[in-house]
């Protein structure tokens, strides 16, 4: 048997192998696609590339639903080709970002746990084609995913048609690390039977109705490496501040040296902070997150993390070579699940997670902006941070206190866009220190944030703003006509430092 066809163990599907160009030709203007992929991992590659080639001679647009951001320049190429009408729920590509902010592309930014619920309830566009990357198709009709699960299972179940991309470059040892569980409809749903990070509650693959499988395409392209930067001096200091906070929780008896299951959002700062745990006294830890980044595998290698659950694996090139080249060492320590399970509010609350996510900016009362630059321009999206922030045992946001050499303060009088209200934020951390906001009234938070988190170059300016705000009174004092003056001055004078 052809080595490729051996990956299609459901014999009745072996005659459905076609080229990517032929399969892409069936996708018409106005259709909605559900593409596999979550944070540059396990993304459909061949069909999007074929659609981009088609755009050279044909005008058309499609809606693109995914798990999160796509790798392999898929978002970039589709955006530049002008073939995306609407995108959801998350993206992280500069070219796509420009299209969104110019109004040339619609973007629906929402919590990653909710996409599956919307599809299940039929409140958004129905999916014409699910395009799913796979390792193989089993005899009993299971699609074995690759390096991510994301929304693949709900796409496959509810799509009118399914195209499967079997990627020969993905490690076959991934078979067996997936745990696919889909809840029933709301109102008919039993409790999700997951009580521990390592519980296996589903199947090893995504069940598929073989009648819906229109085509199978073979590919041979690895995932894109992560673009995460290595820890720097500021993030290492930030990590130490966070460790000191966790030590205080242990000293108070609220945590043990095992801490609680950890979640870390995607990004260089959150990854670097997590990396700081390697040389700490904390041990025998678990991870229940969206994404397993380099730091998680470093913690596994160091014997600090005993088990990790997520929806995808996103690694730097060096770490990818090491982990995938020695995957037998990790297979019994990880599970990959659908994102509606990794990000499920009830499970986050049940497991009692410590959640660490990145802020673009936060204000003196603890409101966090994680998505919009100066209130208007989309960066990447809220992703899963809201799923975790509202429901975690400890909701922690990290950011450097200044950006671009100091012309921007990450702590501002009033956040220009609020993704996480003060009610969902427990701890804020910068390289200057941390502020524990739990149980504090608004007026108690302000001096703590200014003294512990702000860069010294902006502290006096913020104190002057707050002293004027206090004269206005109120539960949450503000000088509304000056609340965004820092951002306005950045636009007109190139700095948030006021004259």
XYZ file of N, CA and C in Angstrom, residues 129-342:
642
model
N -17.379 24.587 4.777
C -16.279 23.619 4.728
C -15.450 23.713 6.006
N -15.288 22.586 6.681
C -14.276 22.465 7.723
C -13.019 21.920 7.056
N -11.889 22.591 7.295
C -10.613 22.155 6.729
C -9.687 21.863 7.906
N -9.359 20.592 8.093
C -8.731 20.136 9.329
C -7.418 19.423 9.040
N -6.332 19.862 9.698
C -5.068 19.142 9.583
C -5.113 17.896 10.461
N -4.530 16.804 9.960
C -4.594 15.526 10.669
C -3.299 14.747 10.503
N -3.102 13.812 11.446
C -2.043 12.816 11.317
C -2.511 11.650 10.468
N -3.752 11.230 10.724
C -4.321 10.091 9.998
C -5.826 10.044 10.236
N -6.477 9.147 9.522
C -7.896 8.859 9.739
C -7.987 7.391 10.129
N -8.573 7.093 11.262
C -8.603 5.728 11.773
C -9.676 4.890 11.066
N -9.608 3.583 11.297
C -10.579 2.671 10.694
C -12.008 3.007 11.084
N -12.194 3.468 12.319
C -13.545 3.750 12.798
C -13.956 5.203 12.589
N -13.250 5.917 11.700
C -13.691 7.246 11.315
C -13.339 8.337 12.294
N -12.152 8.275 12.864
C -11.670 9.338 13.737
C -10.565 10.111 13.016
N -10.669 11.437 13.019
C -9.580 12.284 12.539
C -8.627 12.494 13.706
N -7.386 12.061 13.562
C -6.384 12.273 14.610
C -5.716 13.621 14.355
N -5.916 14.606 15.221
C -5.329 15.928 14.990
C -3.810 15.894 15.100
N -3.197 17.044 14.873
C -1.752 17.161 14.989
C -1.413 17.939 16.262
N -0.844 19.117 16.116
C -0.312 19.848 17.263
C -1.317 20.785 17.928
N -2.546 20.779 17.471
C -3.580 21.548 18.155
C -4.926 20.878 17.944
N -5.861 21.234 18.821
C -7.251 20.797 18.649
C -8.130 22.007 18.353
N -8.025 23.053 19.184
C -8.780 24.265 18.920
C -10.267 24.009 18.790
N -10.851 24.471 17.683
C -12.282 24.271 17.406
C -12.527 23.170 16.379
N -11.527 22.341 16.105
C -11.651 21.361 15.023
C -12.849 20.431 15.202
N -13.079 19.977 16.428
C -14.146 18.990 16.615
C -15.518 19.589 16.356
N -15.759 20.814 16.812
C -17.071 21.418 16.571
C -17.216 21.826 15.112
N -16.118 22.225 14.459
C -16.177 22.508 13.024
C -16.596 21.265 12.251
N -15.938 20.142 12.544
C -16.222 18.903 11.816
C -17.669 18.464 12.023
N -18.145 18.558 13.239
C -19.502 18.081 13.533
C -20.566 18.902 12.825
N -20.349 20.203 12.723
C -21.415 21.077 12.232
C -21.212 21.574 10.807
N -20.086 21.287 10.172
C -19.861 21.723 8.798
C -20.684 20.886 7.821
N -21.012 21.493 6.689
C -21.706 20.754 5.633
C -20.749 19.796 4.926
N -19.487 20.210 4.797
C -18.463 19.413 4.119
C -17.169 19.467 4.922
N -16.358 18.414 4.761
C -15.086 18.339 5.478
C -13.971 18.023 4.488
N -12.900 18.799 4.574
C -11.667 18.509 3.835
C -10.593 18.222 4.872
N -9.889 17.116 4.712
C -8.858 16.716 5.669
C -7.495 16.845 5.013
N -6.613 17.611 5.657
C -5.228 17.735 5.210
C -4.362 16.818 6.073
N -3.866 15.739 5.511
C -2.972 14.845 6.250
C -1.541 15.331 6.072
N -0.961 15.787 7.175
C 0.374 16.397 7.134
C 1.429 15.354 7.503
N 2.199 14.962 6.514
C 3.189 13.906 6.702
C 4.370 14.347 7.559
N 4.523 15.660 7.763
C 5.672 16.137 8.539
C 5.398 16.160 10.037
N 4.143 16.039 10.429
C 3.824 16.104 11.853
C 4.154 14.771 12.530
N 4.637 14.816 13.773
C 5.082 13.591 14.460
C 3.928 12.611 14.693
N 4.066 11.390 14.205
C 3.008 10.400 14.407
C 2.862 9.995 15.872
N 3.885 10.269 16.678
C 3.783 9.971 18.107
C 2.716 10.812 18.794
N 2.191 11.821 18.106
C 1.114 12.620 18.693
C -0.182 11.817 18.816
N -0.303 10.736 18.079
C -1.512 9.923 18.209
C -1.604 9.383 19.638
N -2.697 9.692 20.289
C -2.897 9.250 21.659
C -2.807 10.352 22.689
N -2.338 11.559 22.291
C -2.232 12.647 23.266
C -3.447 13.565 23.238
N -4.391 13.321 22.328
C -5.575 14.160 22.246
C -6.714 13.583 23.083
N -7.521 14.469 23.612
C -8.674 14.072 24.422
C -9.859 14.910 23.955
N -10.638 14.341 23.033
C -11.700 15.094 22.364
C -13.033 14.847 23.072
N -13.555 15.908 23.641
C -14.833 15.832 24.352
C -15.675 17.024 23.928
N -16.920 16.743 23.531
C -17.831 17.822 23.158
C -19.067 17.776 24.038
N -19.387 18.879 24.713
C -20.592 18.909 25.553
C -21.859 18.804 24.712
N -22.951 18.406 25.369
C -24.246 18.410 24.710
C -24.729 19.848 24.549
N -25.890 20.003 23.909
C -26.463 21.336 23.757
C -26.757 21.937 25.126
N -26.706 23.244 25.184
C -27.068 23.917 26.432
C -28.536 23.626 26.756
N -28.777 23.392 28.016
C -30.117 22.994 28.448
C -30.304 21.493 28.487
N -29.385 20.754 27.803
C -29.438 19.291 27.802
C -28.092 18.719 28.258
N -27.321 19.522 28.966
C -25.914 19.226 29.211
C -25.694 18.638 30.596
N -24.946 17.548 30.642
C -24.512 16.976 31.915
C -23.224 17.670 32.351
N -22.872 17.601 33.629
C -21.600 18.175 34.065
C -20.430 17.546 33.307
N -19.467 18.354 32.930
C -18.280 17.839 32.255
C -17.465 17.066 33.285
N -17.190 15.787 33.039
C -16.612 14.918 34.079
C -15.099 15.046 34.227
N -14.628 16.275 34.369
C -13.202 16.511 34.528
C -12.968 17.148 35.888
N -12.269 16.434 36.752
C -12.020 16.925 38.112
C -10.545 17.156 38.395
N -9.675 16.619 37.519
C -8.231 16.772 37.710
C -7.592 17.094 36.361
N -6.483 17.789 36.383
C -5.821 18.222 35.149
C -5.546 17.044 34.222
N -5.184 15.901 34.774
C -4.782 14.755 33.950
C -5.931 13.827 33.573
N -7.160 14.154 33.948
C -8.301 13.287 33.607
C -8.472 13.196 32.097
N -8.659 11.975 31.602
C -9.018 11.778 30.198
C -10.507 11.496 30.137
N -11.252 12.292 29.373
C -12.716 12.194 29.392
C -13.324 11.964 28.010
N -12.491 11.947 26.946
C -13.048 11.854 25.602
C -12.377 10.796 24.756
N -12.325 11.044 23.462
C -11.779 10.106 22.482
C -10.417 10.604 21.995
N -9.656 9.710 21.353
C -8.316 10.084 20.903
C -8.351 10.882 19.604
N -9.519 10.962 18.982
C -9.634 11.696 17.727
C -10.982 12.361 17.596
N -11.159 13.072 16.491
C -12.395 13.792 16.207
C -13.302 12.894 15.375
N -14.451 12.496 15.910
C -15.372 11.671 15.108
C -15.860 12.453 13.889
N -15.949 11.776 12.749
C -16.404 12.448 11.538
C -17.393 11.550 10.800
N -18.443 12.135 10.294
C -19.376 11.442 9.404
C -18.675 11.281 8.063
N -18.341 10.064 7.689
C -17.545 9.840 6.483
C -18.239 10.353 5.226
N -19.560 10.449 5.254
C -20.286 10.962 4.089
C -19.976 12.430 3.835
N -19.580 13.158 4.877
C -19.295 14.589 4.725
C -17.880 14.855 4.235
N -17.024 13.849 4.241
C -15.627 14.049 3.825
C -15.579 14.153 2.303
N -15.401 15.390 1.811
C -15.383 15.606 0.364
C -14.019 15.289 -0.227
N -12.951 15.567 0.533
C -11.619 15.407 -0.046
C -10.589 15.200 1.051
N -9.510 14.550 0.647
C -8.323 14.411 1.491
C -7.140 14.919 0.684
N -6.358 15.785 1.303
C -5.191 16.389 0.658
C -3.967 16.054 1.503
N -2.899 15.648 0.851
C -1.648 15.380 1.579
C -0.758 16.614 1.564
N -0.158 16.902 2.712
C 0.798 18.000 2.828
C 2.044 17.472 3.530
N 3.093 18.289 3.513
C 4.343 17.905 4.176
C 5.050 19.181 4.617
N 4.442 19.868 5.572
C 4.956 21.165 6.000
C 4.859 21.296 7.511
N 5.972 21.508 8.195
C 5.931 21.666 9.650
C 5.196 22.945 10.047
N 4.800 23.006 11.309
C 4.236 24.234 11.863
C 5.270 25.347 11.850
N 4.780 26.574 11.860
C 5.670 27.720 12.025
C 6.195 27.761 13.457
N 7.456 28.084 13.644
C 7.963 28.240 15.014
C 7.302 29.426 15.701
N 7.298 29.382 17.000
C 6.819 30.506 17.793
C 7.716 31.709 17.577
N 7.131 32.901 17.709
C 7.901 34.144 17.594
C 8.210 34.728 18.971
N 8.029 33.942 20.013
C 8.226 34.429 21.374
C 9.693 34.796 21.604
N 9.890 35.952 22.231
C 11.234 36.401 22.563
C 11.711 35.747 23.852
N 13.011 35.621 23.988
C 13.581 35.061 25.204
C 13.442 36.058 26.360
N 13.439 35.561 27.599
C 13.348 36.466 28.745
C 14.458 37.509 28.721
N 14.110 38.751 29.140
C 15.120 39.801 29.264
C 15.193 40.238 30.726
N 15.988 41.266 30.997
C 16.184 41.691 32.387
C 14.863 42.076 33.038
N 14.019 42.811 32.310
C 12.746 43.267 32.884
C 11.815 42.100 33.189
N 11.715 41.147 32.254
C 10.801 40.034 32.495
C 11.322 39.121 33.596
N 12.637 39.013 33.719
C 13.188 38.207 34.813
C 12.896 38.855 36.168
N 12.985 40.183 36.233
C 12.625 40.890 37.464
C 11.130 40.726 37.740
N 10.326 40.827 36.688
C 8.883 40.645 36.813
C 8.562 39.263 37.377
N 9.277 38.270 36.882
C 9.071 36.909 37.364
C 9.380 36.810 38.855
N 10.413 37.485 39.288
C 10.749 37.446 40.711
C 9.671 38.114 41.557
N 9.098 39.195 41.066
C 7.990 39.831 41.798
C 6.811 38.868 41.919
N 6.510 38.170 40.823
C 5.408 37.220 40.863
C 5.711 36.073 41.815
N 6.949 35.581 41.790
C 7.335 34.513 42.710
C 7.203 34.969 44.160
N 7.572 36.210 44.436
C 7.435 36.718 45.801
C 5.976 36.779 46.221
N 5.108 37.160 45.285
C 3.681 37.139 45.605
C 3.218 35.716 45.913
N 3.615 34.753 45.082
C 3.209 33.366 45.310
C 3.762 32.848 46.641
N 4.967 33.251 46.978
C 5.528 32.856 48.280
C 4.686 33.403 49.428
N 4.177 34.621 49.256
C 3.337 35.191 50.313
C 2.033 34.420 50.443
N 1.529 33.891 49.326
C 0.313 33.075 49.374
C 0.580 31.752 50.086
N 1.759 31.186 49.862
C 2.130 29.952 50.565
C 2.285 30.236 52.060
N 2.945 31.330 52.390
C 3.153 31.680 53.802
C 1.835 31.904 54.526
N 0.841 32.414 53.788
C -0.468 32.673 54.400
C -1.310 31.409 54.541
N -0.857 30.303 53.908
C -1.611 29.053 53.953
C -2.638 28.915 52.851
N -2.685 29.884 51.919
C -3.672 29.809 50.841
C -3.203 28.917 49.697
N -1.897 28.693 49.595
C -1.335 27.793 48.592
C -0.274 26.930 49.255
N 0.097 25.841 48.576
C 1.234 25.026 48.992
C 2.340 25.194 47.957
N 3.466 24.526 48.151
C 4.562 24.620 47.192
C 4.230 23.981 45.845
N 3.126 23.246 45.787
C 2.646 22.757 44.493
C 1.848 23.820 43.764
N 1.584 24.918 44.452
C 0.757 26.005 43.932
C -0.630 25.483 43.574
N -1.132 25.848 42.409
C -2.400 25.366 41.866
C -2.186 25.263 40.371
N -3.052 24.595 39.624
C -2.826 24.493 38.181
C -2.612 25.868 37.553
N -1.601 25.945 36.680
C -1.176 27.217 36.108
C -1.716 27.390 34.698
N -2.144 28.594 34.402
C -2.462 28.988 33.028
C -1.627 30.192 32.678
N -1.010 30.161 31.504
C -0.218 31.294 31.037
C -0.636 31.632 29.624
N -1.027 32.877 29.402
C -1.440 33.306 28.082
C -0.289 33.294 27.096
N -0.644 33.349 25.812
C 0.368 33.362 24.774
C 1.112 34.691 24.810
N 2.405 34.648 24.551
C 3.163 35.880 24.483
C 4.475 35.800 25.232
N 5.385 36.712 24.869
C 6.735 36.682 25.402
C 6.788 36.978 26.886
N 5.993 37.951 27.353
C 6.065 38.347 28.755
C 5.528 37.241 29.652
N 4.332 36.723 29.339
C 3.753 35.664 30.163
C 4.631 34.417 30.145
N 5.191 34.082 28.974
C 6.064 32.918 28.878
C 7.320 33.109 29.737
N 7.875 34.318 29.714
C 9.084 34.597 30.488
C 8.815 34.531 31.984
N 7.653 35.037 32.388
C 7.301 34.986 33.805
C 7.161 33.541 34.260
N 6.513 32.718 33.432
C 6.377 31.298 33.764
C 7.750 30.641 33.841
N 8.659 31.073 32.969
C 10.011 30.523 32.935
C 10.732 30.748 34.263
N 10.345 31.825 34.970
C 10.982 32.125 36.244
C 10.750 31.083 37.315
N 9.775 30.211 37.118
C 9.487 29.158 38.098
C 10.550 28.056 38.107
N 11.366 27.998 37.052
C 12.307 26.884 36.920
C 13.278 26.820 38.099
N 13.798 27.957 38.503
C 14.790 27.975 39.585
C 14.168 28.277 40.945
N 12.851 28.135 41.033
C 12.162 28.414 42.300
C 12.062 27.143 43.138
N 11.526 27.303 44.339
C 11.305 26.172 45.233
C 10.005 25.432 44.938
N 9.179 25.980 44.046
C 7.900 25.340 43.741
C 8.132 24.084 42.907
N 7.322 23.045 43.153
C 7.565 21.757 42.498
C 6.273 20.966 42.377
N 6.360 19.878 41.609
C 5.222 18.967 41.445
C 3.996 19.719 40.944
N 4.221 20.663 40.015
C 3.158 21.542 39.539
C 2.424 20.938 38.340
N 1.254 21.522 38.048
C 0.458 21.146 36.886
C 0.116 22.400 36.090
N -0.144 22.195 34.802
C -0.520 23.287 33.908
C -1.851 22.936 33.268
N -2.796 23.880 33.318
C -4.072 23.725 32.612
C -4.283 25.027 31.852
N -3.906 25.022 30.568
C -3.791 26.264 29.819
C -4.331 26.084 28.418
N -4.253 27.159 27.626
C -4.624 27.083 26.209
C -3.478 26.535 25.380
N -2.272 27.014 25.704
C -1.103 26.770 24.870
C 0.060 26.303 25.740
N 0.781 25.311 25.257
C 2.016 24.896 25.909
C 3.173 25.526 25.144
N 3.812 26.508 25.767
C 4.927 27.221 25.170
C 6.252 26.638 25.680
N 7.347 27.224 25.235
C 8.677 26.723 25.592
C 8.824 26.528 27.094
N 8.368 27.512 27.866
C 8.591 27.487 29.314
C 7.971 26.257 29.961
N 6.830 25.799 29.438
C 6.180 24.625 30.034
C 7.059 23.400 29.864
N 7.633 23.220 28.685
C 8.496 22.062 28.456
C 9.817 22.201 29.208
N 10.287 23.434 29.381
C 11.466 23.639 30.230
C 11.160 23.221 31.666
N 9.956 23.532 32.119
C 9.554 23.142 33.479
C 9.388 21.624 33.602
N 8.887 20.991 32.541
C 8.810 19.523 32.541
C 10.208 18.933 32.579
N 11.096 19.471 31.747
C 12.480 18.973 31.708
C 13.167 19.135 33.056
N 12.837 20.205 33.767
C 13.456 20.474 35.067
C 12.813 19.676 36.193
N 11.796 18.879 35.861
C 11.107 18.093 36.881
C 10.172 18.910 37.750
N 9.822 20.110 37.298
C 8.956 20.992 38.079
C 7.473 20.777 37.775
N 7.159 20.449 36.529
C 5.773 20.226 36.112
C 5.581 18.746 35.829
N 4.555 18.170 36.462
C 4.315 16.739 36.291
C 3.280 16.438 35.207
N 2.392 17.412 34.904
C 1.393 17.167 33.858
C 0.915 18.504 33.316
N 0.626 18.512 32.000
C 0.186 19.737 31.345
C -0.927 19.433 30.351
N -1.991 20.212 30.424
C -3.135 20.089 29.529
C -3.313 21.410 28.797
N -3.604 21.339 27.479
C -3.791 22.567 26.694
C -4.541 22.220 25.420
N -4.668 23.224 24.544
C -5.301 23.007 23.254
C -4.303 22.991 22.114
N -3.067 23.457 22.375
C -2.056 23.419 21.317
C -0.664 23.453 21.915
N 0.305 23.127 21.074
C 1.725 23.215 21.433
C 2.380 24.183 20.452
N 2.927 25.274 20.979
C 3.527 26.313 20.147
C 4.931 26.586 20.658
N 5.939 26.224 19.874
C 7.318 26.240 20.355
C 8.240 26.996 19.416
N 9.338 27.494 19.968
C 10.405 28.057 19.143
C 11.023 26.928 18.314
N 11.786 27.290 17.287
C 12.390 26.287 16.411
C 13.294 25.338 17.209
N 14.119 25.877 18.071
C 15.036 25.043 18.846
C 14.269 24.090 19.761
N 13.243 24.613 20.442
C 12.487 23.768 21.366
C 11.636 22.752 20.612
N 11.120 23.144 19.451
C 10.337 22.216 18.642
C 11.185 21.016 18.235
N 12.411 21.274 17.788
C 13.291 20.180 17.390
C 13.564 19.250 18.572
N 13.791 19.837 19.740
C 14.101 19.021 20.912
C 12.889 18.195 21.372
N 11.722 18.859 21.482
C 10.532 18.184 22.003
C 10.019 17.145 21.016
N 9.871 17.529 19.752
C 9.322 16.596 18.776
C 10.312 15.477 18.459
N 11.604 15.769 18.608
C 12.603 14.741 18.366
C 12.714 13.728 19.484
N 12.149 14.063 20.646
C 12.191 13.156 21.806
C 10.807 13.051 22.436
N 9.788 12.935 21.593
C 8.417 13.082 22.088
C 7.989 11.960 23.027
N 8.646 10.820 22.943
C 8.318 9.718 23.866
C 8.470 10.155 25.317
N 9.364 11.094 25.565
C 9.596 11.554 26.935
C 8.440 12.400 27.473
N 7.577 12.884 26.572
C 6.522 13.812 26.980
C 5.108 13.246 26.819
N 4.952 12.165 26.078
C 3.616 11.692 25.703
C 2.718 11.420 26.898
N 3.296 10.920 27.988
C 2.463 10.582 29.139
C 2.319 11.749 30.114
N 2.787 12.929 29.700
C 2.733 14.097 30.590
C 1.861 15.213 30.039
N 1.254 15.011 28.838
C 0.441 16.073 28.249
C -0.840 15.519 27.644
N -1.852 16.388 27.560
C -3.077 16.116 26.818
C -3.445 17.377 26.040
N -3.955 17.184 24.831
C -4.466 18.295 24.023
C -5.971 18.146 23.880
N -6.703 19.220 24.183
C -8.168 19.176 24.231
C -8.774 20.279 23.357
N -10.079 20.188 23.060
C -10.762 21.307 22.406
C -10.686 22.557 23.278
N -10.667 23.720 22.632
C -10.504 24.954 23.387
C -11.705 25.274 24.261
N -12.882 24.768 23.927
C -14.013 25.038 24.818
C -13.893 24.242 26.120
N -13.009 23.244 26.157
C -12.736 22.516 27.396
C -11.578 23.167 28.142
N -10.497 23.490 27.445
C -9.379 24.141 28.133
C -9.782 25.491 28.703
